[in-house]
Coordinates of C-alpha atoms in Angstrom, one line a residue:
Chain A
M1 CA -7.9 -10.4 28.1
R2 CA -11.1 -11.9 26.5
K3 CA -11.7 -8.2 25.3
L4 CA -8.7 -8.2 23.8
I5 CA -8.9 -11.6 21.8
M6 CA -11.9 -10.5 19.3
P7 CA -10.2 -7.5 17.9
L8 CA -6.7 -9.1 17.4
I9 CA -8.5 -12.0 15.3
T10 CA -10.3 -9.5 13.6
I11 CA -7.4 -7.5 12.6
L12 CA -5.3 -11.2 11.4
F13 CA -8.3 -12.1 9.3
A14 CA -8.6 -8.6 7.8
I15 CA -5.0 -8.5 7.2
I16 CA -5.2 -12.1 5.5
A17 CA -8.5 -11.0 3.4
M18 CA -6.7 -8.0 2.1
F19 CA -3.6 -9.5 1.4
L20 CA -5.5 -12.2 -0.7
V21 CA -7.5 -9.7 -2.6
I22 CA -4.3 -7.7 -3.4
Q23 CA -2.5 -10.4 -4.6
N24 CA -5.2 -11.2 -7.2
M25 CA -5.3 -8.0 -8.8
P26 CA -4.4 -7.6 -12.4
G27 CA -1.4 -6.1 -13.5
D28 CA 1.7 -7.0 -12.3
P29 CA 4.1 -4.3 -11.3
V30 CA 7.2 -6.4 -11.8
E31 CA 6.4 -7.0 -15.6
T32 CA 5.4 -3.2 -15.6
L33 CA 8.8 -2.2 -14.9
A34 CA 10.9 -4.7 -16.6
A35 CA 9.2 -3.7 -19.9
E36 CA 10.6 -0.3 -18.9
I37 CA 14.0 -1.2 -18.0
S38 CA 14.1 -3.5 -21.2
R39 CA 13.1 -0.3 -23.5
T40 CA 15.3 2.1 -21.5
E41 CA 18.4 0.2 -20.8
N42 CA 18.4 -2.0 -24.2
L43 CA 18.2 -5.0 -22.1
E44 CA 16.8 -8.8 -23.1
M45 CA 13.4 -9.4 -21.2
E46 CA 14.8 -12.1 -19.5
L47 CA 17.4 -10.1 -17.9
A48 CA 15.5 -6.9 -17.2
Y49 CA 12.7 -9.4 -15.5
A50 CA 15.1 -10.4 -13.1
K51 CA 16.5 -7.0 -12.4
A52 CA 13.1 -5.7 -12.1
K53 CA 12.6 -8.2 -9.5
S54 CA 15.5 -7.2 -7.5
V55 CA 14.8 -3.8 -7.8
L56 CA 11.3 -4.5 -6.4
N57 CA 12.2 -7.0 -4.0
Y58 CA 9.1 -8.8 -4.8
D59 CA 9.0 -12.2 -6.5
P60 CA 5.7 -13.1 -8.1
D61 CA 6.8 -16.8 -8.4
I62 CA 7.0 -17.7 -4.7
P63 CA 3.5 -19.3 -3.7
V64 CA 1.0 -16.8 -2.4
F65 CA 1.1 -18.8 1.1
Q66 CA 4.8 -18.2 1.6
R67 CA 4.3 -14.7 0.8
L68 CA 1.3 -14.5 3.4
V69 CA 3.7 -16.0 6.1
G70 CA 6.4 -13.5 5.1
Y71 CA 4.6 -10.4 5.6
L72 CA 2.8 -11.6 8.6
G73 CA 6.1 -12.4 10.1
G74 CA 7.2 -8.9 8.7
I75 CA 4.2 -7.0 10.4
L76 CA 5.3 -8.7 13.9
R77 CA 8.7 -7.6 13.3
G78 CA 7.8 -3.8 12.7
N79 CA 8.5 -4.5 9.0
L80 CA 5.8 -3.5 6.2
G81 CA 8.0 -3.9 3.4
D82 CA 9.2 -1.3 1.1
S83 CA 7.0 1.2 -1.4
L84 CA 7.4 0.2 -4.9
A85 CA 6.6 3.5 -6.0
Y86 CA 8.3 5.9 -3.5
R87 CA 11.3 3.5 -2.8
K88 CA 11.0 3.8 1.0
P89 CA 9.9 1.5 3.9
V90 CA 6.2 1.5 3.9
L91 CA 6.3 1.9 7.8
D92 CA 7.8 5.4 7.2
L93 CA 5.2 6.6 4.7
V94 CA 2.5 5.1 7.1
L95 CA 3.6 6.9 10.3
G96 CA 4.2 10.0 8.3
A97 CA 0.3 9.9 6.8
L98 CA -1.2 8.8 9.9
P99 CA -1.1 12.2 12.0
W100 CA -2.7 14.3 8.7
T101 CA -5.4 12.1 8.8
L102 CA -5.9 11.6 12.5
L103 CA -5.6 15.4 13.0
V104 CA -8.5 16.2 10.5
L105 CA -10.4 13.2 11.5
T106 CA -10.5 13.8 15.4
V107 CA -11.1 17.5 15.1
S108 CA -13.9 17.1 12.7
L109 CA -15.3 14.6 14.9
A110 CA -14.7 16.2 18.2
L111 CA -16.3 19.5 16.7
S112 CA -19.6 17.6 15.1
F113 CA -19.9 15.6 18.3
T114 CA -20.1 18.2 20.7
V115 CA -22.1 20.8 18.6
G116 CA -24.5 17.8 17.9
V117 CA -24.9 17.2 21.4
V118 CA -25.4 20.9 22.6
A119 CA -27.8 21.8 19.5
G120 CA -29.7 18.3 20.1
L121 CA -30.2 18.9 23.9
F122 CA -31.1 22.4 23.1
I123 CA -33.5 21.5 20.4
A124 CA -35.3 18.8 22.6
W125 CA -35.5 21.2 25.5
K126 CA -36.9 24.2 23.7
R127 CA -39.6 22.1 21.7
K128 CA -39.8 25.0 19.0
R129 CA -41.3 24.0 15.9
W130 CA -39.0 26.2 13.6
M131 CA -36.0 24.3 15.2
N132 CA -36.8 21.2 14.0
A133 CA -38.1 22.4 11.0
L134 CA -34.6 23.8 10.6
L135 CA -32.7 20.5 11.7
N136 CA -34.8 18.6 8.9
L137 CA -34.1 21.2 6.4
W138 CA -30.3 20.8 7.1
Q139 CA -30.3 17.1 7.3
S140 CA -32.4 17.2 3.7
I141 CA -29.8 19.2 2.4
F142 CA -26.4 17.8 3.9
G143 CA -27.8 14.2 4.3
S144 CA -28.2 13.8 0.8
V145 CA -25.1 15.2 -0.9
P146 CA -21.8 13.0 -0.4
D147 CA -19.2 15.0 1.7
Y148 CA -16.8 15.1 -1.2
I149 CA -19.2 17.1 -3.4
I150 CA -19.5 19.3 -0.4
A151 CA -15.6 19.6 -0.4
Y152 CA -15.8 20.5 -4.0
L153 CA -18.4 23.1 -3.3
L154 CA -16.3 24.4 -0.2
I155 CA -12.9 24.7 -2.4
F156 CA -15.2 26.3 -5.2
L157 CA -16.7 29.0 -2.6
F158 CA -13.7 29.8 -0.1
A159 CA -10.6 29.1 -2.2
V160 CA -11.5 29.9 -5.6
T161 CA -13.7 32.3 -5.5
L162 CA -13.2 34.3 -2.5
G163 CA -9.6 33.2 -1.9
W164 CA -9.7 33.1 2.0
L165 CA -8.5 29.6 2.6
P166 CA -6.0 27.4 1.0
A167 CA -7.3 24.5 -0.7
R168 CA -4.4 22.3 -1.2
G169 CA -1.9 20.4 0.9
P170 CA -1.0 20.0 4.8
Y171 CA 0.8 23.7 5.1
S172 CA 2.2 26.2 2.8
A173 CA 5.4 25.8 1.1
Q174 CA 6.8 29.1 2.8
V175 CA 6.9 27.6 6.5
T176 CA 9.2 25.2 7.7
P177 CA 8.1 22.4 9.9
G178 CA 8.5 22.1 13.3
F179 CA 7.1 23.7 16.4
N180 CA 7.0 27.3 15.5
M181 CA 3.9 29.6 15.2
P182 CA 3.8 30.2 11.5
F183 CA 4.0 26.6 10.9
I184 CA 1.1 25.6 13.3
A185 CA -0.9 28.4 12.0
S186 CA -0.6 27.4 8.4
V187 CA -1.3 23.9 9.2
L188 CA -4.6 24.9 11.1
R189 CA -5.7 27.2 8.2
H190 CA -5.0 24.1 5.8
A191 CA -7.3 21.8 7.8
I192 CA -10.2 24.1 8.0
L193 CA -11.7 23.3 4.6
P194 CA -11.4 19.3 5.2
V195 CA -12.8 19.5 8.6
L196 CA -15.4 21.9 7.7
A197 CA -16.3 19.1 4.7
Y198 CA -16.8 16.5 7.5
F199 CA -18.5 18.5 9.9
L200 CA -21.1 19.9 7.5
T201 CA -22.2 16.3 6.5
T202 CA -22.2 14.6 9.8
V203 CA -23.5 17.4 12.5
A204 CA -27.1 16.8 11.9
N205 CA -26.9 13.0 12.4
W206 CA -25.7 13.5 16.2
T207 CA -28.1 16.3 16.9
I208 CA -31.0 14.2 15.4
G209 CA -29.7 11.2 17.8
M210 CA -29.5 13.5 20.8
R211 CA -32.5 15.2 20.2
A212 CA -34.4 11.6 20.2
N213 CA -32.5 10.5 23.3
A214 CA -32.8 13.7 25.3
L215 CA -36.8 13.7 24.6
G216 CA -36.7 10.2 25.8
S217 CA -34.7 11.4 28.9
L218 CA -37.2 14.3 29.7
G219 CA -40.1 12.4 29.7
E220 CA -38.6 10.2 32.9
D221 CA -39.9 10.1 36.5
Y222 CA -36.1 11.1 37.7
V223 CA -36.6 14.5 35.9
A224 CA -40.1 15.2 37.1
Y225 CA -38.4 14.5 40.5
A226 CA -35.8 16.7 40.0
R227 CA -38.0 19.3 38.8
A228 CA -40.4 19.1 41.7
R229 CA -37.1 19.5 44.1
G230 CA -36.8 22.5 42.4
L231 CA -33.5 22.2 41.0
S232 CA -32.1 24.4 38.5
Q233 CA -33.2 24.2 34.8
R234 CA -29.3 24.1 34.2
R235 CA -28.6 21.3 36.5
I236 CA -31.4 19.2 35.3
L237 CA -30.6 19.6 31.7
I238 CA -26.9 19.0 32.0
H239 CA -26.6 16.3 35.0
Y240 CA -29.7 14.6 34.6
V241 CA -30.7 14.9 30.8
G242 CA -27.6 15.2 29.1
R243 CA -25.6 12.7 30.7
N244 CA -28.2 10.1 30.4
S245 CA -29.1 11.0 26.5
I246 CA -25.1 11.1 26.0
L247 CA -24.3 7.6 26.8
P248 CA -26.0 5.7 23.6
M249 CA -24.0 8.1 21.4
I250 CA -20.8 7.4 22.6
T251 CA -21.0 3.7 20.9
S252 CA -21.6 5.7 17.6
L253 CA -18.3 7.2 17.9
A254 CA -16.3 4.3 16.8
I255 CA -18.8 3.6 13.8
S256 CA -18.8 7.0 12.7
F257 CA -15.0 7.5 13.0
G258 CA -14.3 4.5 11.0
F259 CA -16.9 5.5 8.5
M260 CA -15.1 8.8 7.9
F261 CA -12.1 7.2 8.0
G262 CA -13.4 5.1 5.0
G263 CA -14.2 8.4 3.1
S264 CA -10.6 9.8 3.7
P265 CA -9.6 8.7 0.1
L266 CA -12.0 11.1 -1.6
I267 CA -11.5 14.0 0.6
E268 CA -7.7 13.8 1.2
N269 CA -7.2 13.5 -2.8
L270 CA -9.3 16.6 -3.4
F271 CA -7.3 18.6 -1.1
L272 CA -4.1 16.7 -1.9
Y273 CA -3.8 16.1 1.8
P274 CA -1.0 13.6 2.6
G275 CA -2.7 11.4 4.8
V276 CA -3.4 7.8 4.7
G277 CA -6.4 8.1 2.1
Y278 CA -4.1 10.1 -0.2
Y279 CA -1.3 7.6 -0.1
L280 CA -3.9 4.5 -0.6
N281 CA -5.4 6.2 -3.3
Q282 CA -1.3 6.5 -5.3
A283 CA -0.7 3.1 -4.2
I284 CA -3.9 1.9 -6.1
A285 CA -3.2 4.3 -9.1
R286 CA 0.3 3.2 -9.2
R287 CA 0.1 -0.8 -8.4
D288 CA 2.3 -0.4 -5.4
Y289 CA 1.2 -3.7 -3.4
P290 CA 3.2 -3.1 -0.1
L291 CA 2.2 0.3 0.2
M292 CA -1.6 -0.7 -0.2
Q293 CA -1.4 -3.2 2.1
G294 CA 0.3 -0.7 4.7
M295 CA -2.1 1.6 4.5
Y296 CA -4.9 -1.0 4.8
F297 CA -3.0 -2.7 7.9
I298 CA -3.0 0.9 9.7
M299 CA -6.7 1.8 8.5
I300 CA -7.8 -1.7 10.3
V301 CA -6.1 -1.0 13.4
V302 CA -6.7 2.4 13.8
V303 CA -10.6 1.7 13.5
V304 CA -10.4 -1.8 15.7
L305 CA -8.6 0.8 18.1
S306 CA -11.0 3.4 18.1
G307 CA -13.9 0.7 18.8
L308 CA -11.8 -0.6 22.0
L309 CA -11.5 3.6 22.9
A310 CA -15.2 4.1 22.5
E311 CA -16.2 0.9 24.7
R312 CA -13.5 2.3 27.4
L313 CA -15.3 5.6 27.2
Y314 CA -18.4 4.2 27.7
T315 CA -17.6 2.4 31.1
V316 CA -16.1 5.3 32.0
L317 CA -18.8 7.3 31.9
N318 CA -21.6 5.0 32.6
P319 CA -21.5 4.6 36.5
R320 CA -24.0 1.7 36.5
L321 CA -21.3 -0.2 34.5
R322 CA -18.3 1.1 36.8
E323 CA -16.5 -1.9 38.7
R324 CA -16.6 -1.5 42.2
Chain B
M1 CA -58.7 -18.9 -2.3
K2 CA -61.1 -17.3 -4.2
N3 CA -60.6 -13.7 -3.1
G4 CA -56.7 -14.4 -3.2
R5 CA -56.3 -11.9 -6.2
S6 CA -58.2 -9.0 -5.1
G7 CA -56.5 -9.6 -1.6
K8 CA -53.3 -8.8 -3.1
F9 CA -54.7 -5.7 -4.9
A10 CA -55.9 -4.9 -1.7
G11 CA -52.8 -4.9 0.0
F12 CA -51.3 -2.8 -2.9
R13 CA -54.0 -0.4 -2.3
A14 CA -53.1 0.1 1.3
F15 CA -49.6 0.2 0.8
F16 CA -50.2 3.0 -1.7
S17 CA -52.7 4.9 0.5
V18 CA -50.6 5.1 3.6
I19 CA -47.4 6.3 1.2
W20 CA -49.9 9.0 -0.4
R21 CA -51.1 10.2 3.4
N22 CA -47.6 10.9 4.6
P23 CA -46.7 14.4 2.7
M24 CA -42.9 13.4 3.4
S25 CA -43.4 9.8 1.7
R26 CA -45.3 11.3 -0.8
A27 CA -42.9 13.7 -2.0
G28 CA -40.2 11.0 -2.1
F29 CA -42.5 8.6 -4.1
L30 CA -43.3 11.7 -6.7
I31 CA -39.6 12.3 -6.8
L32 CA -38.5 8.6 -7.2
L33 CA -41.3 7.8 -9.7
V34 CA -40.2 10.8 -12.1
F35 CA -36.3 9.4 -11.9
L36 CA -37.8 6.1 -12.8
L37 CA -39.9 7.4 -15.6
M38 CA -36.6 8.8 -16.8
A39 CA -34.4 6.0 -16.6
I40 CA -37.2 3.6 -18.1
F41 CA -38.3 6.0 -21.3
G42 CA -35.4 8.3 -21.7
P43 CA -32.9 6.0 -23.4
M44 CA -35.9 4.7 -25.7
L45 CA -36.8 8.2 -26.7
I46 CA -33.7 10.0 -27.0
P47 CA -31.2 8.8 -29.8
D48 CA -27.5 8.2 -29.0
L49 CA -25.8 11.9 -28.4
K50 CA -23.4 12.7 -31.3
S51 CA -20.6 15.1 -30.5
D52 CA -20.8 18.5 -31.9
Y53 CA -17.5 20.7 -31.7
A54 CA -18.7 23.5 -33.0
N55 CA -21.1 24.0 -30.0
R56 CA -19.2 23.0 -27.2
L57 CA -19.3 24.3 -23.5
Q58 CA -22.3 26.5 -24.4
P59 CA -24.1 28.1 -21.5
P60 CA -27.7 27.1 -21.2
S61 CA -30.1 28.5 -24.1
R62 CA -33.4 27.6 -25.7
E63 CA -31.9 24.9 -27.6
H64 CA -30.0 23.1 -25.0
W65 CA -31.7 24.2 -21.8
L66 CA -28.5 23.2 -19.5
G67 CA -25.9 24.1 -22.1
T68 CA -23.5 21.8 -23.5
D69 CA -20.1 19.8 -22.4
L70 CA -16.8 19.5 -24.0
A71 CA -17.8 17.6 -26.8
G72 CA -20.5 19.8 -27.3
K73 CA -23.3 17.3 -26.4
D74 CA -26.7 18.4 -24.8
T75 CA -26.3 18.5 -20.5
L76 CA -29.9 17.7 -20.0
L77 CA -30.2 14.8 -22.3
Q78 CA -27.1 13.2 -20.9
L79 CA -28.4 13.4 -17.6
I80 CA -31.8 11.8 -18.6
L81 CA -29.8 9.3 -20.3
G82 CA -27.2 8.6 -17.4
S83 CA -30.1 8.1 -14.9
R84 CA -30.8 4.4 -16.2
D85 CA -27.4 3.2 -15.1
V86 CA -27.2 5.2 -11.8
L87 CA -30.5 3.6 -10.6
L88 CA -29.6 0.0 -12.1
V89 CA -26.1 0.2 -10.5
A90 CA -27.7 1.0 -7.3
A91 CA -30.7 -1.4 -7.4
Y92 CA -28.3 -4.0 -8.4
A93 CA -25.6 -3.3 -5.5
G94 CA -29.1 -3.0 -3.1
L95 CA -30.1 -6.4 -4.2
F96 CA -26.7 -8.1 -4.0
A97 CA -26.2 -6.7 -0.3
V98 CA -29.5 -7.5 0.7
L99 CA -29.5 -11.3 -0.7
I100 CA -26.1 -11.9 1.1
A101 CA -27.6 -9.9 4.3
A102 CA -30.6 -12.1 4.4
A103 CA -29.1 -15.3 4.0
I104 CA -26.2 -14.9 6.4
G105 CA -28.7 -12.9 8.9
I106 CA -31.3 -15.8 8.8
V107 CA -29.2 -18.7 8.8
A108 CA -26.9 -17.3 11.8
G109 CA -29.9 -16.5 13.6
L110 CA -32.2 -19.8 13.1
Q111 CA -29.1 -22.3 13.2
G112 CA -27.4 -20.6 16.3
G113 CA -24.5 -22.3 17.6
L114 CA -21.1 -22.6 16.1
V115 CA -22.6 -21.8 12.9
D116 CA -23.7 -18.5 14.1
R117 CA -20.6 -17.9 15.8
V118 CA -18.5 -18.4 12.5
L119 CA -20.9 -16.3 10.4
M120 CA -20.7 -13.5 13.0
L121 CA -17.2 -13.2 13.4
F122 CA -17.1 -13.0 9.4
T123 CA -19.5 -10.2 9.7
D124 CA -17.7 -8.5 12.2
V125 CA -14.5 -8.6 9.8
V126 CA -16.2 -7.3 7.2
L127 CA -18.0 -4.5 9.2
T128 CA -14.6 -3.6 10.9
M129 CA -12.8 -2.9 7.4
P130 CA -13.9 0.5 6.0
S131 CA -15.9 -0.3 2.7
F132 CA -15.2 2.4 0.5
P133 CA -11.4 1.5 0.1
V134 CA -12.3 -2.0 0.2
T135 CA -14.7 -1.4 -2.7
M136 CA -12.0 0.7 -4.3
I137 CA -9.5 -2.4 -4.5
L138 CA -12.4 -4.6 -5.4
S139 CA -13.0 -2.1 -8.4
M140 CA -9.4 -3.0 -9.4
V141 CA -9.8 -7.0 -8.9
I142 CA -13.1 -7.5 -10.8
Q143 CA -13.2 -5.6 -14.2
I144 CA -16.1 -3.5 -14.3
T145 CA -17.7 -3.9 -17.5
D146 CA -21.7 -3.3 -17.0
P147 CA -24.1 -2.2 -14.3
L148 CA -24.5 -5.4 -13.2
V149 CA -20.6 -6.1 -12.1
F150 CA -20.5 -2.5 -10.8
G151 CA -23.6 -3.3 -8.5
L152 CA -21.8 -6.5 -7.6
V153 CA -18.5 -4.8 -6.5
L154 CA -20.5 -2.1 -4.5
G155 CA -23.1 -4.4 -2.8
L156 CA -20.0 -7.0 -1.8
W157 CA -18.7 -4.9 1.0
S158 CA -22.3 -3.1 2.2
W159 CA -24.2 -6.0 3.8
A160 CA -22.7 -6.9 7.1
G161 CA -24.3 -4.1 9.2
L162 CA -27.8 -5.2 7.4
A163 CA -26.9 -9.1 8.2
K164 CA -26.4 -8.3 12.1
A165 CA -29.9 -6.4 12.4
I166 CA -31.4 -9.0 10.5
R167 CA -30.2 -11.7 12.8
S168 CA -31.0 -9.9 15.8
Q169 CA -34.6 -9.5 14.4
V170 CA -34.7 -13.3 13.7
L171 CA -33.9 -14.1 17.3
T172 CA -36.9 -12.1 18.6
L173 CA -39.0 -13.8 16.3
K174 CA -37.7 -17.4 16.6
H175 CA -39.2 -17.8 19.9
R176 CA -42.5 -16.2 18.8
E177 CA -45.7 -18.7 19.2
F178 CA -46.6 -18.9 15.4
I179 CA -42.8 -19.9 14.3
E180 CA -42.6 -22.5 17.5
A181 CA -46.0 -23.8 16.2
S182 CA -44.6 -24.2 12.7
R183 CA -41.8 -26.3 14.3
I184 CA -43.9 -28.5 16.2
M185 CA -46.1 -29.1 13.4
G186 CA -42.7 -30.4 11.7
I187 CA -42.8 -28.0 8.8
S188 CA -39.4 -27.6 7.1
K189 CA -36.7 -25.3 8.0
L190 CA -37.0 -23.2 4.4
N191 CA -40.7 -23.0 4.7
I192 CA -40.6 -21.7 8.0
I193 CA -37.9 -19.2 6.4
L194 CA -40.2 -18.4 3.6
Y195 CA -43.4 -18.2 5.0
D196 CA -42.9 -17.3 8.6
V197 CA -39.7 -15.4 8.9
L198 CA -39.3 -13.2 5.7
P199 CA -42.5 -11.9 5.5
N200 CA -41.9 -10.3 8.8
L201 CA -39.0 -8.8 7.6
V202 CA -40.1 -7.5 4.4
S203 CA -40.6 -3.7 5.7
Y204 CA -37.2 -3.7 7.6
I205 CA -35.3 -5.1 4.5
A206 CA -37.0 -2.7 2.1
V207 CA -35.8 0.3 4.4
N208 CA -32.3 -0.7 4.6
F209 CA -32.5 -1.6 0.6
I210 CA -33.2 1.9 0.2
S211 CA -30.2 3.1 2.4
I212 CA -27.7 0.9 1.0
M213 CA -29.0 1.9 -2.4
K214 CA -28.1 5.5 -1.4
G215 CA -24.9 4.8 -0.4
A216 CA -24.2 2.9 -3.3
I217 CA -24.8 5.6 -5.4
T218 CA -22.4 7.8 -3.4
S219 CA -19.7 5.4 -3.5
S220 CA -20.1 4.7 -7.3
V221 CA -19.7 8.4 -8.1
G222 CA -16.7 8.5 -5.9
L223 CA -15.1 5.6 -7.5
M224 CA -15.8 7.2 -10.8
I225 CA -13.9 10.7 -9.6
L226 CA -10.8 8.7 -8.6
G227 CA -11.1 7.2 -12.0
L228 CA -11.1 3.8 -10.5
V229 CA -13.9 2.7 -13.1
P230 CA -13.8 2.4 -16.6
F231 CA -17.2 2.8 -16.9
Q232 CA -18.3 3.2 -20.8
G233 CA -21.9 4.8 -21.3
N234 CA -24.0 7.5 -19.3
H235 CA -23.7 7.8 -15.6
W236 CA -23.6 11.0 -13.5
G237 CA -20.9 10.0 -11.9
V238 CA -19.1 10.2 -15.5
M239 CA -19.9 13.5 -16.0
I240 CA -19.0 14.8 -12.6
Q241 CA -15.7 13.3 -13.2
V242 CA -15.5 15.1 -16.6
A243 CA -16.7 18.2 -15.4
I244 CA -13.7 18.2 -12.4
S245 CA -11.0 16.7 -14.1
Q246 CA -11.2 18.3 -17.9
T247 CA -13.7 21.3 -17.9
G248 CA -12.1 22.9 -14.7
A249 CA -15.4 23.6 -13.4
L250 CA -13.9 24.5 -10.0
M251 CA -12.0 27.3 -11.4
G252 CA -14.9 29.3 -12.0
S253 CA -15.5 28.5 -15.7
A254 CA -18.6 28.6 -17.7
S255 CA -18.9 24.9 -17.2
M256 CA -20.4 25.1 -13.6
V257 CA -24.0 24.2 -14.7
Y258 CA -22.2 21.0 -16.5
F259 CA -20.9 20.2 -12.9
L260 CA -23.9 21.2 -10.8
A261 CA -26.5 19.5 -12.9
P262 CA -25.6 16.0 -12.2
V263 CA -24.9 17.2 -8.7
L264 CA -28.3 18.5 -8.0
C265 CA -30.0 15.2 -9.6
L266 CA -28.1 13.0 -7.3
M267 CA -29.1 15.2 -4.5
L268 CA -32.8 15.1 -5.6
F269 CA -32.4 11.2 -6.0
Q270 CA -30.9 10.7 -2.3
L271 CA -33.3 13.0 -0.8
G272 CA -36.5 11.0 -2.6
S273 CA -35.3 7.9 -1.2
Y274 CA -34.9 9.3 2.1
F275 CA -38.1 10.8 2.1
F276 CA -40.2 7.6 0.4
A277 CA -38.3 5.3 3.2
S278 CA -39.6 7.5 6.1
G279 CA -43.2 6.2 5.2
L280 CA -42.3 2.7 3.9
D281 CA -41.8 1.0 7.1
E282 CA -45.4 2.3 8.3
A283 CA -46.9 1.3 4.6
L284 CA -45.0 -2.4 4.7
N285 CA -46.0 -3.3 8.1
P286 CA -49.4 -3.6 9.0
R287 CA -48.7 -3.5 12.8
L288 CA -47.5 0.1 12.6
R289 CA -50.6 1.3 10.6
S290 CA -52.9 3.7 12.3

């Protein structure tokens, strides 16, 4: 129970902090809309203002505290308000956007973690000079270019120059969304470049971390003992070195996930991929406060949940922490 | 006290000789030095660039080594002029982040108890909220007018990890003999922080300063690409944004150079920081020197 209180407090604080910051943003959406109404419908400003308020269902005259209480109450009832720009409940937009972001992030995280762990173990075991040099070169290049620049270059190479892969959108316009092969194939094809952008920039981190851990484990007495007992290389590597070296990496999974989630506005904007980051961007550009808050809310919830999940995974994989 | 000055000087020499001996940090140091010189002297020597529409989007030539942009301005000169603001923004961001992190980390670590718990709760909350999206919103709330404000916006959400690390360093230092001794001697808390705690954290903070700077550069360019920073002046991010949004660099036009040049500079700078930081810890921490 105690384990759950801390994440809840964090989420609550984060929501309040973000709410207050967003409330202080310059540029009042009601005023903007009122000016537009008074221009197009030839109404007096005061009337237009009242109309804008009712259309947007947002009243800047209510004290901030009251609005905050209203907002928090809404969240508890599963109501995140209505988007000003899309004229739809924010919850619908959030639930529509989340799967796309989760798809790309989980696939790229799983891919780079697996490849990184296997490669790191292999490099630590082989102790070849050229492998280390190659890894350092890779990290020097991909560690110093932001992922969104890599994404641009990928689009330029694979979509514009070679024309192999689509660069925009979550799936092509020719397929009907649903559980059918063409749709799934199209979704996967469209996800390749975003996933690749994340993968290329993060895989070396996992490899380097795993290499360091594995080098440490290889020097342990239990490995020497296992060798002396004549166990096969394979068994020693996977069960003795691998398992022990992977544990510290599990905790980094959540941090890495949060970091990738934070980068999603740039990547998704680039690929016009309708995930959380894309809508967050749209919300900021259009001064759509409820949508902004909604996207933040889901971002924080997902990041906190991933932290809990990583902790759970750690206890499952670590026999020393298992409860008897 | 007589040899105090030469003592300090010797410290500098030891610092540079350690940096110089390590080939990686030597390369990093040289790269950073070039950028630093560019940032300091470039704007002094180069006059303001004028638009020259007759020569727009030129490929590289003898007059324009890296070609020209949309308005006919020389790309290479823009790169040099831009380096100052890139470096300033990043340095300010690093400075603000380090100041906040050191203040929170040291106070939480030394004070302990309720203060520690409240500060750490605050830090955890900040750590949980993904920093780039928060910075996106902050850049809308705070009107970014100059590099200082830009640095502040970028620094406001990148201190949390460092604050936690400093706190745990302070906790391990706290019960070491030399600090216990200072406390028993009745030396004030401020003096303990200034003379006993901080010097032990310098190398750690310096390495983190550089990595925060790297992050700040990435975010600053990201914010510019999203069009969230109405930044007047020269900055590589502005160049990248213009290249992407206006010249169609992605469509394979001749302006690819205009896109790749700032990207390459960005990469070189990041690489230089990474290399330099690799030797910095050893150079600043006498205990690690061989």
